[in-house]
Short mmCIF file of C-alpha atoms in Angstrom, two decimals:
data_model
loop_
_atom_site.label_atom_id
_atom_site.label_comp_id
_atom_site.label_asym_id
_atom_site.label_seq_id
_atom_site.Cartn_x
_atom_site.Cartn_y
_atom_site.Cartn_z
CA UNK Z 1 3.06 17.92 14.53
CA UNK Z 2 3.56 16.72 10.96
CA UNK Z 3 6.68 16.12 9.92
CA UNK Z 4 6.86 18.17 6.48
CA UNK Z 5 4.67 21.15 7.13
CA UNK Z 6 3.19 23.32 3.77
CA UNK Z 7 0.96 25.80 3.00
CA UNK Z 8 -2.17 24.24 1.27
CA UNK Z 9 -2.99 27.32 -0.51
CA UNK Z 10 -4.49 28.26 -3.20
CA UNK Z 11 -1.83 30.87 -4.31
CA UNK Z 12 -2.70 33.06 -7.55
CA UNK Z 13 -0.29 35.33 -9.07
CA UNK Z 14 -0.59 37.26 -12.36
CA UNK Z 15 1.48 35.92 -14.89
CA UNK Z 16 5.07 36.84 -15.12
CA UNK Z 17 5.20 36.99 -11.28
CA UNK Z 18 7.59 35.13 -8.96
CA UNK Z 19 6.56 32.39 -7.41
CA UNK Z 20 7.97 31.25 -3.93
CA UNK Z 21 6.85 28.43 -2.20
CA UNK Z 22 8.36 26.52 0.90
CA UNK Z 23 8.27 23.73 3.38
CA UNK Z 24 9.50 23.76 7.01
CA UNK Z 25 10.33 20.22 8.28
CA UNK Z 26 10.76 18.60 11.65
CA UNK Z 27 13.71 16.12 11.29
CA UNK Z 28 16.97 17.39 11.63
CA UNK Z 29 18.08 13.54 9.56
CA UNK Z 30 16.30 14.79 6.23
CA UNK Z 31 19.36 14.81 3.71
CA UNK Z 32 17.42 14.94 0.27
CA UNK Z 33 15.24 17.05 -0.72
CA UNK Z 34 13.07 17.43 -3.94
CA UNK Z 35 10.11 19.16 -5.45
CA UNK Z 36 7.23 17.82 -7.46
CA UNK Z 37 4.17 19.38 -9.76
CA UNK Z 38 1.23 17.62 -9.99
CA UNK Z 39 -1.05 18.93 -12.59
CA UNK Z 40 -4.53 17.20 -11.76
CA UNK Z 41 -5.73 13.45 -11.97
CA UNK Z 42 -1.99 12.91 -13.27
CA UNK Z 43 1.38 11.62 -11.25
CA UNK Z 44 3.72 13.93 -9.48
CA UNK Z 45 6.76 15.42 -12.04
CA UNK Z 46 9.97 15.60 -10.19
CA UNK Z 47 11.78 19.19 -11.17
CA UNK Z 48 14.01 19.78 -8.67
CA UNK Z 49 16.45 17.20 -6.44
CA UNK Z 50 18.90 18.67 -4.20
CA UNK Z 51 21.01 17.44 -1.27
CA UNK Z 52 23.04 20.50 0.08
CA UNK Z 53 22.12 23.67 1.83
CA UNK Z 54 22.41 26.53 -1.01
CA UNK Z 55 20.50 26.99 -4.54
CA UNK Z 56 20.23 24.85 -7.22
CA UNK Z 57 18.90 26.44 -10.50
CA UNK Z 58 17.43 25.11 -13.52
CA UNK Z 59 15.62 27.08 -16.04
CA UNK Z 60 13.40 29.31 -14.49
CA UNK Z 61 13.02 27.13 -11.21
CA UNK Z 62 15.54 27.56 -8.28
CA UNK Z 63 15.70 25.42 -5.50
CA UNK Z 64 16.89 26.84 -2.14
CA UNK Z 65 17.75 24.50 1.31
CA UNK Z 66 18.37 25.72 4.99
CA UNK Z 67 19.23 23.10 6.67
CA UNK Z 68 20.01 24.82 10.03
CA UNK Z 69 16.32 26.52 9.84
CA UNK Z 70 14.84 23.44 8.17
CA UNK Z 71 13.21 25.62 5.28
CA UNK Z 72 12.65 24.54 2.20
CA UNK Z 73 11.61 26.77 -1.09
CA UNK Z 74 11.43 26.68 -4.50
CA UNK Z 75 11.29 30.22 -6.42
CA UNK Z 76 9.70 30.19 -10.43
CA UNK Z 77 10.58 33.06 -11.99
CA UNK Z 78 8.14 34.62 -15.04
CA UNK Z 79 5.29 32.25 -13.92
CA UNK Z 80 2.98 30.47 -16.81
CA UNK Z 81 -0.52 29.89 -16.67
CA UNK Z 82 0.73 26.52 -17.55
CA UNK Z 83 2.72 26.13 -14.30
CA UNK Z 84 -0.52 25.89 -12.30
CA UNK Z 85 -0.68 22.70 -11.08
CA UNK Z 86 -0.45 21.77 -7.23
CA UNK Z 87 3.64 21.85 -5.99
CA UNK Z 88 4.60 19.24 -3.50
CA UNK Z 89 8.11 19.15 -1.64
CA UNK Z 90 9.51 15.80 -0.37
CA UNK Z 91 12.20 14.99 1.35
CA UNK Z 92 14.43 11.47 2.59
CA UNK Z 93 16.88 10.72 4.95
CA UNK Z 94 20.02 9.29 3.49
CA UNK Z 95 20.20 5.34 2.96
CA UNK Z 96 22.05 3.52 0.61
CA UNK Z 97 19.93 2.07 -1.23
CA UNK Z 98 17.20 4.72 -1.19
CA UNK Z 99 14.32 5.32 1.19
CA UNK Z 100 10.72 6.75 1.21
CA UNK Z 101 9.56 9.83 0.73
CA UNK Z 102 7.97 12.09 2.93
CA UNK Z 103 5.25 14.35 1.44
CA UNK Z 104 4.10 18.19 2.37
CA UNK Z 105 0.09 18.20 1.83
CA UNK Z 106 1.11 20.14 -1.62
CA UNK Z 107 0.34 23.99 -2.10
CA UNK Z 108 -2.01 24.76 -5.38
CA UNK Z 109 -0.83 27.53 -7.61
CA UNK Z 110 -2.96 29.22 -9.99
CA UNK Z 111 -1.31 31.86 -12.74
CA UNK Z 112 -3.65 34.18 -14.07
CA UNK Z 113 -3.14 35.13 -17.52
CA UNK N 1 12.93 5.25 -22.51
CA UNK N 2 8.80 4.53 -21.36
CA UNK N 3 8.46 6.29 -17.77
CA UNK N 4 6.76 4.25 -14.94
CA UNK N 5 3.50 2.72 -16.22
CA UNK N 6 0.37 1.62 -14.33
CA UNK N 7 -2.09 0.19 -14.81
CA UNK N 8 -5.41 -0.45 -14.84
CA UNK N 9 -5.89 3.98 -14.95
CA UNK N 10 -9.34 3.98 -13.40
CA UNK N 11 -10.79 0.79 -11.50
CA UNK N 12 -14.29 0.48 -10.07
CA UNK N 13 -14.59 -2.19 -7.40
CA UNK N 14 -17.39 -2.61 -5.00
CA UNK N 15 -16.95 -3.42 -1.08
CA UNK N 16 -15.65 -7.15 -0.19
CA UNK N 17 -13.94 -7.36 -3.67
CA UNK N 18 -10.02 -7.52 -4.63
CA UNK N 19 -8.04 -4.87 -6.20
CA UNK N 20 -4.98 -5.60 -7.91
CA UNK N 21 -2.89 -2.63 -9.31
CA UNK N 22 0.18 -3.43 -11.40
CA UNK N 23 3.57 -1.30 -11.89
CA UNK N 24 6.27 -1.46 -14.27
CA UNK N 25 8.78 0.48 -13.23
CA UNK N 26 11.13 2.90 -15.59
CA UNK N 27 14.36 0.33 -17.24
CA UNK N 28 17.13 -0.49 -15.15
CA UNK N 29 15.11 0.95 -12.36
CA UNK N 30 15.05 -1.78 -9.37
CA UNK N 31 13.51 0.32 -6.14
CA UNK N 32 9.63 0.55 -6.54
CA UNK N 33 7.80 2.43 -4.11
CA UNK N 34 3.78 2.52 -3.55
CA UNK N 35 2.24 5.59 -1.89
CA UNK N 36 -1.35 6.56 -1.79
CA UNK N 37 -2.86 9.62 -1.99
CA UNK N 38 -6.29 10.57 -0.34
CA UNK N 39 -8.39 13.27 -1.56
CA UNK N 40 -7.00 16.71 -0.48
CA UNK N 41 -4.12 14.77 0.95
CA UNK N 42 -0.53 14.51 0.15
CA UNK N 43 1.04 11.32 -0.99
CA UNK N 44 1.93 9.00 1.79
CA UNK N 45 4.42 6.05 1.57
CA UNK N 46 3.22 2.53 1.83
CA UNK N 47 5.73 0.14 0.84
CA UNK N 48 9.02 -0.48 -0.89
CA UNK N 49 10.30 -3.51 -2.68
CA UNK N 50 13.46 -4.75 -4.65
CA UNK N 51 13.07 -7.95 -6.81
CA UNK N 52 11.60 -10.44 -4.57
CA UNK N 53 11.88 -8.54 -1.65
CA UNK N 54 10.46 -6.51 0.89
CA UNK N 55 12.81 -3.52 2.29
CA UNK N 56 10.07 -1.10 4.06
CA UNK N 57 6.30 -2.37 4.48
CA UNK N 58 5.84 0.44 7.50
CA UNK N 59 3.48 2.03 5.58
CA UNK N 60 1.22 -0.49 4.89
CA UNK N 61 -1.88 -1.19 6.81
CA UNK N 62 -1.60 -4.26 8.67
CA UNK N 63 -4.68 -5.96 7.25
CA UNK N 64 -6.22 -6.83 3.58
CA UNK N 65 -2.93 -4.79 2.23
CA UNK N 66 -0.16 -6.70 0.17
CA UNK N 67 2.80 -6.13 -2.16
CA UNK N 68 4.33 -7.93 -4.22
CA UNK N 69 7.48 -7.43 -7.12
CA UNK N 70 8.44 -10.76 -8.58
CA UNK N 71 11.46 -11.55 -10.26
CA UNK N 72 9.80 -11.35 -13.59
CA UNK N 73 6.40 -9.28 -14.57
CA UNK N 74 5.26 -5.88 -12.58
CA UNK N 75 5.06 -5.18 -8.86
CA UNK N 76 1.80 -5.51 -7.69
CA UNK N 77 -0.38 -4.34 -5.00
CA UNK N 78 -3.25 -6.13 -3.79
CA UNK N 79 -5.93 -4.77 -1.72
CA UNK N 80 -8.77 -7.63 0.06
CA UNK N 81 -12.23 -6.91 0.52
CA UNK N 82 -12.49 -3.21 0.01
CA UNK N 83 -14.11 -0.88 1.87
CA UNK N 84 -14.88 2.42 0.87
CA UNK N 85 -12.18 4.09 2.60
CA UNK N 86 -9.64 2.73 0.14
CA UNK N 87 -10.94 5.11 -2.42
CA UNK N 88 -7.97 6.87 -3.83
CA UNK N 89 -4.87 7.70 -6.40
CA UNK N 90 -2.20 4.78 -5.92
CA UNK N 91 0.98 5.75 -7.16
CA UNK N 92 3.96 3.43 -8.16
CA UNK N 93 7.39 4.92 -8.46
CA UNK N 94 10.60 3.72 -9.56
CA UNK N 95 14.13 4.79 -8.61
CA UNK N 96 17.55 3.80 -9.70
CA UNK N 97 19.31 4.83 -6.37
CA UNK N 98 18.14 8.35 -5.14
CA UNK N 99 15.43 10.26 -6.90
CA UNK N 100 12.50 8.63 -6.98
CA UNK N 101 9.98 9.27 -10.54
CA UNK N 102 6.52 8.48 -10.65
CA UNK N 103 3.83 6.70 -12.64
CA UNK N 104 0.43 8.55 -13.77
CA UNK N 105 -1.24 6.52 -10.82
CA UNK N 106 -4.00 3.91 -10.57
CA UNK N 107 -7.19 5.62 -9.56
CA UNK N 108 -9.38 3.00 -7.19
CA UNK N 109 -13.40 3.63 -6.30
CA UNK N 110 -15.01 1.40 -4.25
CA UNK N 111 -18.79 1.72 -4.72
#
């Protein structure tokens, strides 16, 4: 069983549509969690970096944790064609002085305009 | 403020040869992680150095694989005598405690 389990995809919504993708995870020790678009042949972008349970919001992204379920998602709201780009969630257990990250396989999201 | 750079982009190497990939990371920035990334793969962690040291090398295969991030000049990683299975994106991040931001990734080929 992987540790960080996500749906590969491809997921294609019409634009303006909300967007949810999540994450389940195996280890109860996970502490920080983050999400990361990767438009292709380029680096990931971080956009979202939480550490609680609850939502975090930002612009039109809001990042949601359960920690008791160990569910992860991230919701876009009014989707762009120029959000497609592949969405990976990572998450860390808590260190001082930082630790690795440990990757879903990514889910690829396509917005139709 | 530059973001993590990389470099070479793209590099071409053919089996038994050395790669070297270099990473700057992002000012004030003194964690750098390498991860790889396999085609339809996520990224998985390889190493992670501080100035002159190694804190977490768990990811690294146990042979031909190095890292490197000297007290002055970029961390490197250095792959011996490639084989073709070490085609992929490397990517370099840099963190300043916690969140962890990426470089655009050094894309490897072994022919």
């Amino acid at each position: 069983q992987k540790e960080v389990e996500q749906d590969p995809g491809p997921l294609s919504v019409p634009e303006g549509a909300i967007v949810s993708l999540n994450c389940t995870y195996s280890n109860s020790a996970f502490q920080y969690f983050m999400w990361y678009r990767q438009y292709s042949r380029k680096g990931p972008e971080l956009l979202m970096y939480t550490y609680s349970s609850g939502n975090k919001e930002d612009g039109r992204f809001t990042a949601q944790v359960d920690k008791s379920s160990k569910y992860i998602s991230l919701f876009i709201r009014d989707s762009q064609p120029s959000d497609s780009a592949t969405y990976l969630c990572a998450m860390r257990l808590f260190m001082e002085y930082g630790n690795k990250l440990v990757f879903g396989a990514g889910t690829i999201l396509r917005v139709k305009s | 403020n530059a973001g993590v750079m990389q470099n070479p982009r793209h590099l071409v190497r053919r089996r038994g040869q050395e790669a070297r990939l270099r990473c700057s990371p992002m000012k004030g920035h003194s964690h750098v992680y390498w991860y790889r990334q396999l085609p339809e793969e996520g990224l998985k962690f390889m190493v992670y150095l501080q100035k002159e040291n190694i804190i977490d090398e768990s990811g690294m295969p146990k042979e031909r694989f190095s890292a490197e991030f000297p007290k002055e000049g970029p961390s490197i990683l250095r792959i011996q005598q490639v084989v073709r299975g070490d085609s992929a994106a490397y990517f370099c991040a840099s963190s300043p405690s916690g969140e962890q931001y990426f470089g655009p990734g050094t894309r490897l080929t072994v022919t």
